[in-house]
Short mmCIF file of C-alpha atoms in Angstrom, two decimals:
data_model
loop_
_atom_site.label_atom_id
_atom_site.label_comp_id
_atom_site.label_asym_id
_atom_site.label_seq_id
_atom_site.Cartn_x
_atom_site.Cartn_y
_atom_site.Cartn_z
CA ALA M 1 94.31 92.48 151.94
CA MET M 2 94.15 96.11 150.83
CA ILE M 3 97.87 96.57 151.45
CA ALA M 4 98.68 93.40 149.49
CA GLY M 5 96.43 94.62 146.65
CA PHE M 6 98.13 98.01 146.63
CA ILE M 7 101.60 96.42 146.58
CA PHE M 8 100.55 94.11 143.75
CA LEU M 9 99.25 97.03 141.65
CA ARG M 10 102.40 99.07 142.34
CA LEU M 11 104.67 96.19 141.32
CA ARG M 12 102.64 95.52 138.19
CA GLY M 13 102.79 99.22 137.34
CA ILE M 14 106.55 99.25 137.75
CA LEU M 15 107.42 95.85 136.32
CA GLY M 16 104.54 95.26 133.91
CA LYS M 17 103.14 91.89 132.94
CA ARG M 18 104.90 89.49 130.60
CA THR M 19 102.99 89.15 127.37
CA GLY M 20 105.34 86.90 125.42
CA PHE M 21 106.41 89.75 123.14
CA GLU M 22 109.04 91.36 125.37
CA GLY M 23 112.30 92.21 123.71
CA LYS M 24 111.13 91.35 120.22
CA SER M 25 112.13 93.96 117.74
CA ALA M 26 110.40 95.28 114.67
CA PRO M 27 112.28 93.01 112.20
CA GLN M 28 110.44 90.01 113.64
CA PHE M 29 107.19 91.46 112.32
CA GLN M 30 108.76 91.66 108.90
CA GLU M 31 110.23 88.16 109.20
CA VAL M 32 106.87 86.63 110.19
CA LEU M 33 105.02 88.37 107.38
CA LYS M 34 107.48 87.86 104.53
CA ASN M 35 106.47 84.20 104.25
CA ILE M 36 102.78 84.98 103.84
CA ASN M 37 101.48 84.20 100.41
CA SER M 38 100.20 87.57 99.16
CA GLU M 39 97.69 85.83 96.92
CA ASN M 40 96.00 84.41 100.02
CA LEU M 41 95.49 87.95 101.37
CA THR M 42 93.98 89.28 98.14
CA LYS M 43 91.53 86.59 97.10
CA LYS M 44 88.28 87.99 95.75
CA LYS M 45 86.44 85.89 98.31
CA GLU M 46 85.62 87.59 101.61
CA ASN M 47 87.38 84.87 103.58
CA LEU M 48 91.11 85.02 104.03
CA ASP M 49 93.16 81.88 103.96
CA GLU M 50 93.24 80.86 107.65
CA LYS M 51 97.00 80.32 107.72
CA ALA M 52 97.63 83.73 106.14
CA LYS M 53 95.24 85.35 108.62
CA LYS M 54 96.91 83.67 111.60
CA ASP M 55 100.43 84.50 110.39
CA PHE M 56 99.50 88.10 109.63
CA LEU M 57 97.87 88.62 113.03
CA ASN M 58 100.88 87.14 114.84
CA GLY M 59 103.16 89.62 113.12
CA ALA M 60 100.70 92.49 113.49
CA GLN M 61 100.52 91.92 117.27
CA ILE M 62 104.31 92.05 117.54
CA ALA M 63 104.33 95.24 115.46
CA TYR M 64 101.54 96.78 117.55
CA GLU M 65 103.36 96.25 120.85
CA THR M 66 106.69 97.35 119.36
CA ILE M 67 105.21 100.54 117.92
CA VAL M 68 103.22 101.44 121.04
CA THR M 69 106.16 100.94 123.41
CA SER M 70 108.76 102.60 121.16
CA PHE M 71 106.50 105.61 120.58
CA SER M 72 105.93 105.92 124.32
CA LYS M 73 109.69 105.93 124.91
CA GLY M 74 110.19 108.48 122.11
CA LYS M 75 112.28 106.04 120.07
CA LEU M 76 110.89 106.56 116.57
CA LYS M 77 114.06 105.49 114.80
CA ASP M 78 113.55 101.98 116.23
CA ILE M 79 110.23 101.66 114.38
CA LYS M 80 110.82 103.84 111.30
CA SER M 81 110.93 100.76 109.04
CA LEU M 82 107.38 99.86 110.16
CA LEU M 83 105.81 103.28 109.52
CA ASP M 84 104.58 104.95 106.38
CA ILE M 85 106.14 108.41 106.01
CA LYS M 86 102.81 110.12 106.83
CA VAL M 87 102.39 108.14 110.07
CA TYR M 88 106.06 108.68 110.94
CA GLU M 89 105.62 112.45 110.56
CA GLN M 90 102.45 112.41 112.70
CA PHE M 91 104.23 110.47 115.44
CA ASN M 92 107.27 112.76 115.19
CA THR M 93 105.07 115.87 115.50
CA ALA M 94 103.38 114.42 118.60
CA LEU M 95 106.77 113.64 120.17
CA ASP M 96 108.08 117.13 119.33
CA GLU M 97 105.02 118.66 120.98
CA ARG M 98 105.47 116.47 124.06
CA LYS M 99 109.15 117.43 124.24
CA SER M 100 108.45 121.17 123.81
CA LYS M 101 106.13 121.06 126.83
CA ASN M 102 108.70 119.07 128.86
CA TYR M 103 106.24 116.21 129.25
CA SER M 104 107.27 112.60 129.72
CA SER M 105 105.31 109.45 129.01
CA GLU M 106 105.19 106.36 131.19
CA THR M 107 103.63 103.32 129.58
CA THR M 108 103.45 99.71 130.66
CA PHE M 109 102.14 97.41 127.97
CA ILE M 110 100.08 94.72 129.70
CA GLY M 111 98.98 92.69 126.68
CA ILE M 112 96.70 92.27 123.71
CA ASN M 113 93.26 90.87 124.50
CA SER M 114 92.28 90.43 120.85
CA ALA M 115 93.33 91.22 117.31
CA LYS M 116 90.94 90.76 114.39
CA ILE M 117 91.23 91.46 110.70
CA LYS M 118 88.33 93.80 109.97
CA HIS M 119 88.96 94.43 106.30
CA HIS M 120 91.37 93.48 103.54
CA GLN M 121 91.63 94.65 99.97
CA GLN M 122 93.93 95.13 97.04
CA ASN M 123 94.02 98.72 95.84
CA LYS M 124 95.88 98.52 92.50
CA ASN M 125 99.18 96.88 93.54
CA MET M 126 98.86 97.75 97.21
CA LEU M 127 97.63 95.17 99.69
CA GLU M 128 95.82 96.75 102.64
CA VAL M 129 94.78 94.96 105.83
CA THR M 130 92.85 96.69 108.64
CA VAL M 131 93.23 95.17 112.10
CA GLU M 132 91.26 95.94 115.25
CA PHE M 133 93.32 95.59 118.43
CA VAL M 134 91.97 95.50 121.98
CA SER M 135 94.82 95.86 124.46
CA GLU M 136 95.49 96.72 128.07
CA ILE M 137 97.95 99.46 128.90
CA ILE M 138 98.92 101.48 131.95
CA SER M 139 99.92 104.97 130.88
CA CYS M 140 100.28 108.52 132.05
CA ILE M 141 101.83 111.79 130.93
CA LYS M 142 103.81 113.82 133.47
CA ASP M 143 105.12 117.37 133.40
CA LYS M 144 108.67 118.44 134.28
CA GLU M 145 107.76 118.53 138.02
CA ASN M 146 106.59 114.88 137.72
CA LYS M 147 102.92 115.87 138.18
CA ILE M 148 100.41 113.75 136.30
CA ILE M 149 98.88 115.64 133.36
CA SER M 150 96.78 112.77 132.01
CA GLY M 151 96.29 109.07 132.57
CA ASP M 152 96.83 107.07 135.75
CA PRO M 153 100.04 105.17 136.60
CA GLU M 154 98.00 102.79 138.80
CA LYS M 155 95.12 101.94 136.49
CA VAL M 156 94.98 99.44 133.64
CA LYS M 157 93.15 100.96 130.70
CA LYS M 158 91.49 98.99 127.90
CA VAL M 159 92.48 100.49 124.53
CA ASN M 160 90.67 99.91 121.23
CA ASP M 161 92.73 100.73 118.13
CA VAL M 162 92.13 100.17 114.44
CA TRP M 163 95.33 100.11 112.40
CA LYS M 164 95.76 99.74 108.66
CA PHE M 165 98.85 98.03 107.23
CA SER M 166 99.93 98.16 103.60
CA LYS M 167 102.40 96.40 101.31
CA ASP M 168 103.23 96.66 97.61
CA SER M 169 102.35 93.25 96.14
CA ARG M 170 104.93 93.68 93.35
CA SER M 171 107.78 94.36 95.73
CA ALA M 172 110.21 91.70 96.88
CA ASN M 173 110.54 93.73 100.08
CA PRO M 174 108.69 91.85 102.84
CA ASN M 175 107.92 95.01 104.84
CA TRP M 176 104.37 95.91 105.75
CA LEU M 177 103.92 99.53 106.77
CA LEU M 178 101.50 101.08 109.23
CA ILE M 179 99.62 103.60 107.08
CA ASP M 180 96.77 104.69 109.36
CA THR M 181 95.71 104.59 113.02
CA GLN M 182 92.34 105.23 114.58
CA ALA M 183 91.35 105.08 118.23
#
């Protein structure tokens, strides 16, 4: 039983677990969200329109997985259209630091346990939506000799993130941008 358990964990670490979001690229987030009625996200009432909330969270989950996995692989250009310039620069600095130390990242995205809209507001013409994600990820950082610096390639870790997305309500551009991340 222990051997079977070990083999199962190794295979899951290598192959990952299908979450339903595999292979979906960043434009799908934009496509899902462009049909959301912006007025439904900015109502003065505290409650969001349920359809707008559901549609936004579907797109936000796709964006979350896409951003996490692309960042882990060091492929910022794949997600540049989803990031505010400030966030892009922060991610780029982190990748440059990782590269300068000859570190590599191994990440297996297991799935999203929950995603909830925590806050929404209209700040002048900017719509802002804060989402709390709870996900499961296997990750580790290795040095150039392949020694583990941090994380565990065998252990699933529960991750709590709070991300803020923003969009100009006057713009015909459907893109929502990630403008802030908090762990």
